[in-house]
Structure formats: C-alpha cells, structure tokens
C-alpha cells in the first residue's frame, strides 16, 4: 500500500526541497539539490573536470578543474579543492590549492584557506582566513555591458 | 606598550587605552597618516600597479587597494616567517630565508608595503633584505615602511589596516619577544641605497613613517 511510505516520511512543509531520487536517498551524503543549488557531499571525491550551469556547493574533494562561469561556487567548510576554478562568484570556507578566477567576486571567509592566485574585480578576505599568492583586481570595464558568458555552458552540472 | 600610531592627531573613539599590553587581536589605535596619501598618489599615476605586501593578508587592505588602484598584489607574509623562526629559536637563519622568499624578478614591483618589519630583524638580515627589496622595486616605484627608534622588547606585531586614503588602524597580535632593531637615519639611508626618501614623518611613538622612491 502507498500509505506505507507516509508512515515513515516526516511531515513536509508546503515549500520543501524537492524529494530526492531513490538513489540519492540511499546516499544522503553524496549529491543533493536544494533550491537550485547542487550540493556535493563530503564523502564525494572527484578527479577530473567539473563544469555546470547551476550554483554548486562542494563539501567533498575535487582535483582537476571547476568551471561554473555564470554561477556561484561555494567551497564548504569540509571542502578540499586542488583545482583551477572559474566561476561568477566563488565563496571559500574550506581549503583551495589552485588559482581562482571569478567574473564578479571572490569571498574567502573565516577559516577559509587559499594557496593560489586570485583574479576578480572584487575580492573579500576575512581576517581569520589564510591566503598565500597574488591578487589581481582588474578594473571593471566601463562599457556598461555584461561580461561575455563562457562558450555554451552545459545544461546541468556534469562530471567528466 | 604605546600604540605605534600616535601622530598627535585625535584618535578615534574606538582606540583603546595604551596603558596595558593588549590581548591578541585587540585594536591598538587608528589615526591619520600624512604619508599614506602620498603613497597612494604615487601609485595612482601607474596603470594597474604591481604591489607586494610583506605583512599578513588583511582583507580590508586588499579591498581598498584593489578598488583604489585596480592593482595586482603579491602577499608575502614575512612576519609569519619571522615568528616561525622566533619560536623555533632559529632567527639567525632569517638572513638567508627572508630574501629567498622574495622570488619576484628584479625591477618588477611598483610598490612595497614593509610596514614595521625591520623592527623585528637583526641588523644583517635587515641589510640583506633591504638590498633585495631595492632590486625588486621598479624605477619610479615606492616603498613604505616604519622604523622604530625607541629601544625595547617587542612583544606583539602590529597588523595595519588601511581605513581610508589618509587613515590607518593597527591591531596587535602576540609575538615571540625580541629586541627592536633601532636604525638611525644614516643606517636607513645606507640600507636602502638606491632609493631616495620621499616623505618621512616622526610619530609621537618615536617611529618614523617613511616613503622611499626609486628614481626613474
């Protein structure tokens, strides 16, 4: 009977997150999607290139290259990244070894750690953060137009 | 320990009393600088200047300098290296270690922020480091430093935060105690042979806030 599921499911508020697929339910710590943000859990290790067109939060480990040219990338407190990063906005709460390029902003929060070069028009580094490398804050172009988006981003986050 | 920034100008209300040694990360003062505007003016004439900060990374400085100058900044926290060797009891190695940390090519940097690093070094290390900095500086470039002239034991580092074009705040963090290297004007001029003193202001704390320029 279908009511069997209802007995174990906790009551859901009207605007709750999408129900995870059976596969995701089986690995609650792996990859989740909440309110348009993909979340890579702390048990996930990715070696290779990561590209996408959705906001992404990484709590796991990534080695390679990350490209989210038009989206926000958040490296969570448990995230450990050894990669070149390209995104619109990059928020670092965990560890990054590699260069970060953002078209809008880089934000290294308290306890965040970056060993690499930063390139962005706006960069914020909290006092408790660790940073070693160079910072390139090129002036905003005065054309008034939006920055040209990267060539044809893929439809969804994908691991190559 | 008295605050480094005592120009005689009125300190902001947030400044703490200098009567006792401050706790870690405590604000020590905020005051007007007469030299900082000259430094920013000099760097402002250079398109996308390349800067080198020898102090710990301070987010407010990065944001300020980035927005004011549209610059590229290399952060080389030599204070951390000094502290590491101070704790390990290997300060004598600094004469080799510090210059080796500065891997930038000669004549490749437009502005160097030394803050009060030289107070924490021995005379030979200071001399060797200064020579390396002079080499790294591009003709027309500027170097900004403080030199304490009051002998004594240093028990904290000053973390400098640029608040505005003419205002700097300091925050004190604990350090492995060391004696201050006191350099008179003649010593400083010899150390930075190849640079000319563009501005030098004696602060009430007896420190000299100095701006050097490398002739073009």
GROMACS .gro file of C-alpha atoms in nm:
model
  376
    1UNK     CA    1   0.000   0.000   0.000
    2UNK     CA    2   0.116   0.355  -0.069
    3UNK     CA    3   0.039   0.451   0.288
    4UNK     CA    4   0.337   0.251   0.393
    5UNK     CA    5   0.565   0.537   0.272
    6UNK     CA    6   0.365   0.801   0.452
    7UNK     CA    7   0.414   0.626   0.780
    8UNK     CA    8   0.791   0.670   0.769
    9UNK     CA    9   0.807   1.006   0.593
   10UNK     CA   10   0.821   1.307   0.827
   11UNK     CA   11   0.562   1.580   0.763
   12UNK     CA   12   0.679   1.810   0.482
   13UNK     CA   13   0.621   2.184   0.476
   14UNK     CA   14   0.445   2.321   0.167
   15UNK     CA   15   0.763   2.474   0.016
   16UNK     CA   16   1.002   2.195   0.098
   17UNK     CA   17   1.303   2.094  -0.112
   18UNK     CA   18   1.243   1.857  -0.399
   19UNK     CA   19   1.211   1.496  -0.291
   20UNK     CA   20   1.539   1.320  -0.353
   21UNK     CA   21   1.553   1.038  -0.602
   22UNK     CA   22   1.574   0.685  -0.459
   23UNK     CA   23   1.944   0.676  -0.550
   24UNK     CA   24   2.017   0.998  -0.363
   25UNK     CA   25   1.816   0.880  -0.064
   26UNK     CA   26   2.038   0.578  -0.044
   27UNK     CA   27   2.345   0.806  -0.013
   28UNK     CA   28   2.220   1.111   0.174
   29UNK     CA   29   2.572   1.248   0.200
   30UNK     CA   30   2.656   1.231  -0.171
   31UNK     CA   31   2.496   1.470  -0.421
   32UNK     CA   32   2.187   1.670  -0.330
   33UNK     CA   33   1.997   1.952  -0.497
   34UNK     CA   34   1.833   2.213  -0.284
   35UNK     CA   35   1.663   2.526  -0.416
   36UNK     CA   36   1.865   2.531  -0.739
   37UNK     CA   37   2.199   2.461  -0.569
   38UNK     CA   38   2.374   2.132  -0.623
   39UNK     CA   39   2.550   2.006  -0.314
   40UNK     CA   40   2.842   1.765  -0.337
   41UNK     CA   41   2.869   1.592  -0.003
   42UNK     CA   42   3.181   1.539   0.199
   43UNK     CA   43   3.212   1.172   0.110
   44UNK     CA   44   3.248   1.252  -0.262
   45UNK     CA   45   3.589   1.263  -0.431
   46UNK     CA   46   3.606   1.389  -0.788
   47UNK     CA   47   3.916   1.369  -1.006
   48UNK     CA   48   3.875   1.546  -1.338
   49UNK     CA   49   3.691   1.845  -1.478
   50UNK     CA   50   3.368   1.972  -1.327
   51UNK     CA   51   3.152   2.204  -1.537
   52UNK     CA   52   2.797   2.324  -1.497
   53UNK     CA   53   2.535   2.596  -1.514
   54UNK     CA   54   2.391   2.573  -1.165
   55UNK     CA   55   2.511   2.704  -0.833
   56UNK     CA   56   2.723   2.443  -0.661
   57UNK     CA   57   2.835   2.377  -0.306
   58UNK     CA   58   3.126   2.139  -0.256
   59UNK     CA   59   3.185   1.974   0.079
   60UNK     CA   60   3.392   1.693  -0.069
   61UNK     CA   61   3.721   1.679  -0.255
   62UNK     CA   62   3.786   1.783  -0.614
   63UNK     CA   63   4.111   1.756  -0.808
   64UNK     CA   64   4.125   1.897  -1.160
   65UNK     CA   65   3.931   2.194  -1.292
   66UNK     CA   66   3.598   2.352  -1.196
   67UNK     CA   67   3.404   2.574  -1.436
   68UNK     CA   68   3.078   2.743  -1.339
   69UNK     CA   69   3.120   3.056  -1.549
   70UNK     CA   70   2.775   3.200  -1.476
   71UNK     CA   71   2.712   3.061  -1.132
   72UNK     CA   72   2.809   3.066  -0.769
   73UNK     CA   73   3.057   2.811  -0.640
   74UNK     CA   74   3.076   2.761  -0.265
   75UNK     CA   75   3.358   2.557  -0.115
   76UNK     CA   76   3.207   2.441   0.213
   77UNK     CA   77   3.395   2.412   0.540
   78UNK     CA   78   3.473   2.047   0.467
   79UNK     CA   79   3.564   2.106   0.103
   80UNK     CA   80   3.919   2.036  -0.015
   81UNK     CA   81   3.996   2.150  -0.366
   82UNK     CA   82   4.309   2.107  -0.573
   83UNK     CA   83   4.192   2.269  -0.890
   84UNK     CA   84   4.179   2.568  -1.115
   85UNK     CA   85   3.845   2.740  -1.054
   86UNK     CA   86   3.646   2.959  -1.292
   87UNK     CA   87   3.307   3.092  -1.176
   88UNK     CA   88   3.098   3.404  -1.145
   89UNK     CA   89   3.121   3.412  -0.767
   90UNK     CA   90   3.346   3.193  -0.553
   91UNK     CA   91   3.293   3.162  -0.178
   92UNK     CA   92   3.565   2.976   0.011
   93UNK     CA   93   3.501   2.832   0.356
   94UNK     CA   94   3.724   2.527   0.315
   95UNK     CA   95   4.063   2.468   0.151
   96UNK     CA   96   4.167   2.551  -0.202
   97UNK     CA   97   4.502   2.487  -0.367
   98UNK     CA   98   4.493   2.641  -0.710
   99UNK     CA   99   4.413   2.959  -0.892
  100UNK     CA  100   4.066   3.114  -0.872
  101UNK     CA  101   3.919   3.337  -1.142
  102UNK     CA  102   3.578   3.496  -1.085
  103UNK     CA  103   3.397   3.736  -1.316
  104UNK     CA  104   3.219   3.900  -1.023
  105UNK     CA  105   3.356   3.829  -0.676
  106UNK     CA  106   3.578   3.606  -0.461
  107UNK     CA  107   3.497   3.581  -0.093
  108UNK     CA  108   3.735   3.397   0.141
  109UNK     CA  109   3.555   3.356   0.469
  110UNK     CA  110   3.682   3.295   0.824
  111UNK     CA  111   3.880   2.969   0.836
  112UNK     CA  112   3.886   2.957   0.457
  113UNK     CA  113   4.227   2.882   0.307
  114UNK     CA  114   4.362   2.956  -0.040
  115UNK     CA  115   4.707   2.884  -0.180
  116UNK     CA  116   4.698   3.026  -0.528
  117UNK     CA  117   4.636   3.335  -0.733
  118UNK     CA  118   4.307   3.523  -0.729
  119UNK     CA  119   4.164   3.718  -1.020
  120UNK     CA  120   3.835   3.908  -0.977
  121UNK     CA  121   3.704   4.265  -0.979
  122UNK     CA  122   3.605   4.233  -0.613
  123UNK     CA  123   3.784   4.026  -0.351
  124UNK     CA  124   3.699   3.998   0.017
  125UNK     CA  125   3.924   3.815   0.260
  126UNK     CA  126   3.816   3.770   0.621
  127UNK     CA  127   4.071   3.833   0.894
  128UNK     CA  128   4.069   3.470   1.004
  129UNK     CA  129   4.136   3.341   0.655
  130UNK     CA  130   4.463   3.203   0.522
  131UNK     CA  131   4.589   3.326   0.189
  132UNK     CA  132   4.913   3.288   0.002
  133UNK     CA  133   4.954   3.401  -0.354
  134UNK     CA  134   4.877   3.702  -0.568
  135UNK     CA  135   4.562   3.906  -0.604
  136UNK     CA  136   4.464   4.066  -0.933
  137UNK     CA  137   4.173   4.305  -0.908
  138UNK     CA  138   4.140   4.433  -1.260
  139UNK     CA  139   3.925   4.742  -1.300
  140UNK     CA  140   3.567   4.694  -1.418
  141UNK     CA  141   3.526   4.758  -1.791
  142UNK     CA  142   3.334   5.083  -1.840
  143UNK     CA  143   3.137   4.964  -2.142
  144UNK     CA  144   2.827   4.905  -1.928
  145UNK     CA  145   2.759   4.572  -2.093
  146UNK     CA  146   2.752   4.238  -1.921
  147UNK     CA  147   3.062   4.027  -1.935
  148UNK     CA  148   3.055   3.788  -2.224
  149UNK     CA  149   2.945   3.445  -2.100
  150UNK     CA  150   3.169   3.148  -2.148
  151UNK     CA  151   3.116   2.941  -2.459
  152UNK     CA  152   2.794   2.734  -2.443
  153UNK     CA  153   2.779   2.608  -2.087
  154UNK     CA  154   2.638   2.261  -2.045
  155UNK     CA  155   2.276   2.223  -1.941
  156UNK     CA  156   2.348   2.084  -1.599
  157UNK     CA  157   2.632   2.006  -1.366
  158UNK     CA  158   2.827   1.721  -1.510
  159UNK     CA  159   3.134   1.533  -1.409
  160UNK     CA  160   3.361   1.445  -1.694
  161UNK     CA  161   5.307   4.934   2.508
  162UNK     CA  162   5.215   5.256   2.339
  163UNK     CA  163   5.038   5.242   2.008
  164UNK     CA  164   5.257   5.282   1.704
  165UNK     CA  165   5.017   5.537   1.563
  166UNK     CA  166   5.050   5.845   1.776
  167UNK     CA  167   5.080   6.135   1.538
  168UNK     CA  168   4.929   6.382   1.777
  169UNK     CA  169   4.612   6.383   1.572
  170UNK     CA  170   4.297   6.295   1.758
  171UNK     CA  171   4.249   5.922   1.770
  172UNK     CA  172   3.906   5.778   1.707
  173UNK     CA  173   3.682   5.689   1.998
  174UNK     CA  174   3.732   5.321   1.924
  175UNK     CA  175   4.101   5.343   2.008
  176UNK     CA  176   4.187   5.158   2.322
  177UNK     CA  177   4.389   5.287   2.610
  178UNK     CA  178   4.755   5.211   2.561
  179UNK     CA  179   4.809   5.170   2.933
  180UNK     CA  180   4.833   4.793   2.933
  181UNK     CA  181   4.951   4.524   2.694
  182UNK     CA  182   4.660   4.442   2.468
  183UNK     CA  183   4.517   4.097   2.422
  184UNK     CA  184   4.551   3.909   2.094
  185UNK     CA  185   4.385   4.085   1.806
  186UNK     CA  186   4.298   4.392   2.012
  187UNK     CA  187   4.267   4.721   1.830
  188UNK     CA  188   4.554   4.947   1.929
  189UNK     CA  189   4.459   5.267   1.754
  190UNK     CA  190   4.351   5.449   1.446
  191UNK     CA  191   4.496   5.774   1.328
  192UNK     CA  192   4.556   6.000   1.033
  193UNK     CA  193   4.860   5.931   0.818
  194UNK     CA  194   5.042   6.206   0.631
  195UNK     CA  195   5.248   5.964   0.426
  196UNK     CA  196   4.981   5.720   0.307
  197UNK     CA  197   4.812   5.977   0.078
  198UNK     CA  198   5.148   6.042  -0.089
  199UNK     CA  199   5.198   5.670  -0.138
  200UNK     CA  200   4.855   5.628  -0.295
  201UNK     CA  201   4.910   5.935  -0.509
  202UNK     CA  202   5.237   5.793  -0.642
  203UNK     CA  203   5.083   5.454  -0.715
  204UNK     CA  204   4.777   5.617  -0.869
  205UNK     CA  205   4.989   5.750  -1.154
  206UNK     CA  206   5.079   5.393  -1.257
  207UNK     CA  207   4.835   5.191  -1.463
  208UNK     CA  208   4.748   4.863  -1.286
  209UNK     CA  209   5.045   4.878  -1.048
  210UNK     CA  210   5.204   4.563  -0.910
  211UNK     CA  211   5.227   4.569  -0.531
  212UNK     CA  212   5.394   4.350  -0.274
  213UNK     CA  213   5.267   4.329   0.083
  214UNK     CA  214   5.517   4.186   0.331
  215UNK     CA  215   5.260   4.171   0.609
  216UNK     CA  216   4.981   3.927   0.682
  217UNK     CA  217   4.689   3.938   0.444
  218UNK     CA  218   4.435   4.194   0.560
  219UNK     CA  219   4.111   4.178   0.368
  220UNK     CA  220   4.032   4.545   0.417
  221UNK     CA  221   4.365   4.645   0.261
  222UNK     CA  222   4.314   4.415  -0.035
  223UNK     CA  223   3.968   4.557  -0.098
  224UNK     CA  224   4.082   4.915  -0.052
  225UNK     CA  225   4.389   4.891  -0.273
  226UNK     CA  226   4.205   4.692  -0.536
  227UNK     CA  227   3.926   4.946  -0.561
  228UNK     CA  228   4.156   5.249  -0.544
  229UNK     CA  229   4.428   5.129  -0.777
  230UNK     CA  230   4.298   4.831  -0.975
  231UNK     CA  231   4.624   4.667  -0.886
  232UNK     CA  232   4.784   4.326  -0.862
  233UNK     CA  233   4.905   4.240  -0.513
  234UNK     CA  234   5.153   3.973  -0.411
  235UNK     CA  235   5.118   3.876  -0.046
  236UNK     CA  236   5.441   3.754   0.113
  237UNK     CA  237   5.379   3.737   0.485
  238UNK     CA  238   5.737   3.770   0.612
  239UNK     CA  239   5.611   3.841   0.964
  240UNK     CA  240   5.488   3.482   0.975
  241UNK     CA  241   5.834   3.362   0.874
  242UNK     CA  242   5.997   3.577   1.141
  243UNK     CA  243   5.757   3.444   1.402
  244UNK     CA  244   5.813   3.084   1.293
  245UNK     CA  245   6.187   3.120   1.334
  246UNK     CA  246   6.146   3.316   1.656
  247UNK     CA  247   5.951   3.031   1.808
  248UNK     CA  248   6.199   2.773   1.684
  249UNK     CA  249   6.493   2.976   1.812
  250UNK     CA  250   6.647   2.996   1.465
  251UNK     CA  251   6.640   3.369   1.399
  252UNK     CA  252   6.995   3.355   1.265
  253UNK     CA  253   6.861   3.171   0.959
  254UNK     CA  254   6.642   3.465   0.862
  255UNK     CA  255   6.928   3.634   0.680
  256UNK     CA  256   6.906   3.359   0.418
  257UNK     CA  257   6.541   3.265   0.446
  258UNK     CA  258   6.374   3.604   0.406
  259UNK     CA  259   6.541   3.717   0.082
  260UNK     CA  260   6.482   3.370  -0.063
  261UNK     CA  261   6.108   3.413  -0.009
  262UNK     CA  262   6.106   3.709  -0.245
  263UNK     CA  263   6.110   3.535  -0.579
  264UNK     CA  264   5.984   3.823  -0.792
  265UNK     CA  265   6.212   3.934  -1.072
  266UNK     CA  266   6.425   4.243  -1.035
  267UNK     CA  267   6.252   4.572  -1.125
  268UNK     CA  268   5.909   4.406  -1.137
  269UNK     CA  269   5.717   4.568  -0.849
  270UNK     CA  270   5.577   4.922  -0.829
  271UNK     CA  271   5.503   4.940  -0.459
  272UNK     CA  272   5.621   4.753  -0.149
  273UNK     CA  273   5.446   4.762   0.189
  274UNK     CA  274   5.706   4.672   0.453
  275UNK     CA  275   5.506   4.808   0.747
  276UNK     CA  276   5.733   4.778   1.058
  277UNK     CA  277   5.903   4.453   0.958
  278UNK     CA  278   6.255   4.590   1.004
  279UNK     CA  279   6.197   4.645   1.377
  280UNK     CA  280   6.187   4.266   1.421
  281UNK     CA  281   6.508   4.179   1.235
  282UNK     CA  282   6.875   4.183   1.324
  283UNK     CA  283   7.100   4.434   1.151
  284UNK     CA  284   7.249   4.196   0.894
  285UNK     CA  285   6.914   4.045   0.798
  286UNK     CA  286   6.770   4.395   0.761
  287UNK     CA  287   7.057   4.497   0.536
  288UNK     CA  288   7.030   4.193   0.310
  289UNK     CA  289   6.651   4.215   0.289
  290UNK     CA  290   6.658   4.586   0.211
  291UNK     CA  291   6.903   4.526  -0.074
  292UNK     CA  292   6.672   4.260  -0.218
  293UNK     CA  293   6.370   4.493  -0.194
  294UNK     CA  294   6.558   4.772  -0.367
  295UNK     CA  295   6.638   4.531  -0.651
  296UNK     CA  296   6.278   4.414  -0.685
  297UNK     CA  297   6.142   4.768  -0.699
  298UNK     CA  298   6.083   4.909  -1.044
  299UNK     CA  299   6.231   5.254  -1.126
  300UNK     CA  300   5.966   5.506  -1.021
  301UNK     CA  301   5.832   5.262  -0.764
  302UNK     CA  302   5.776   5.334  -0.394
  303UNK     CA  303   5.845   5.154  -0.068
  304UNK     CA  304   5.652   5.222   0.254
  305UNK     CA  305   5.797   5.137   0.596
  306UNK     CA  306   5.801   5.224   0.965
  307UNK     CA  307   6.118   5.234   1.171
  308UNK     CA  308   6.101   5.238   1.549
  309UNK     CA  309   6.366   5.445   1.724
  310UNK     CA  310   6.290   5.350   2.082
  311UNK     CA  311   6.492   5.052   2.210
  312UNK     CA  312   6.300   4.783   2.390
  313UNK     CA  313   6.146   4.442   2.373
  314UNK     CA  314   5.873   4.382   2.117
  315UNK     CA  315   5.601   4.151   2.238
  316UNK     CA  316   5.350   4.195   1.962
  317UNK     CA  317   5.316   4.252   1.591
  318UNK     CA  318   5.114   4.540   1.451
  319UNK     CA  319   4.857   4.445   1.192
  320UNK     CA  320   4.794   4.752   0.978
  321UNK     CA  321   4.453   4.817   0.831
  322UNK     CA  322   4.401   5.095   0.577
  323UNK     CA  323   4.071   5.258   0.668
  324UNK     CA  324   4.077   5.545   0.424
  325UNK     CA  325   4.315   5.734   0.197
  326UNK     CA  326   4.469   5.903   0.500
  327UNK     CA  327   4.382   5.678   0.789
  328UNK     CA  328   4.536   5.357   0.921
  329UNK     CA  329   4.431   5.145   1.215
  330UNK     CA  330   4.651   4.897   1.395
  331UNK     CA  331   4.564   4.576   1.568
  332UNK     CA  332   4.814   4.399   1.791
  333UNK     CA  333   4.878   4.027   1.790
  334UNK     CA  334   5.121   3.848   2.023
  335UNK     CA  335   5.476   3.779   1.910
  336UNK     CA  336   5.767   3.581   2.040
  337UNK     CA  337   5.957   3.854   2.227
  338UNK     CA  338   6.252   4.008   2.050
  339UNK     CA  339   6.457   4.324   2.083
  340UNK     CA  340   6.370   4.605   1.846
  341UNK     CA  341   6.628   4.688   1.584
  342UNK     CA  342   6.682   5.059   1.616
  343UNK     CA  343   6.802   5.224   1.297
  344UNK     CA  344   6.905   5.587   1.279
  345UNK     CA  345   6.853   5.785   0.959
  346UNK     CA  346   7.206   5.717   0.843
  347UNK     CA  347   7.155   5.340   0.879
  348UNK     CA  348   6.829   5.354   0.687
  349UNK     CA  349   6.978   5.558   0.405
  350UNK     CA  350   7.268   5.312   0.372
  351UNK     CA  351   7.040   5.010   0.383
  352UNK     CA  352   6.816   5.144   0.110
  353UNK     CA  353   7.098   5.264  -0.110
  354UNK     CA  354   6.945   5.332  -0.449
  355UNK     CA  355   6.624   5.480  -0.310
  356UNK     CA  356   6.553   5.835  -0.202
  357UNK     CA  357   6.341   5.932   0.096
  358UNK     CA  358   6.033   6.099  -0.045
  359UNK     CA  359   5.848   6.156   0.285
  360UNK     CA  360   5.939   6.087   0.646
  361UNK     CA  361   5.725   6.173   0.945
  362UNK     CA  362   5.832   6.124   1.304
  363UNK     CA  363   5.542   5.991   1.506
  364UNK     CA  364   5.482   6.055   1.874
  365UNK     CA  365   5.567   5.689   1.933
  366UNK     CA  366   5.917   5.775   1.804
  367UNK     CA  367   5.862   5.563   1.497
  368UNK     CA  368   5.931   5.711   1.156
  369UNK     CA  369   5.674   5.659   0.885
  370UNK     CA  370   5.877   5.668   0.567
  371UNK     CA  371   5.810   5.664   0.195
  372UNK     CA  372   6.101   5.582  -0.036
  373UNK     CA  373   6.105   5.628  -0.410
  374UNK     CA  374   6.330   5.463  -0.663
  375UNK     CA  375   6.447   5.725  -0.912
  376UNK     CA  376   6.314   5.660  -1.261
   0.00000   0.00000   0.00000
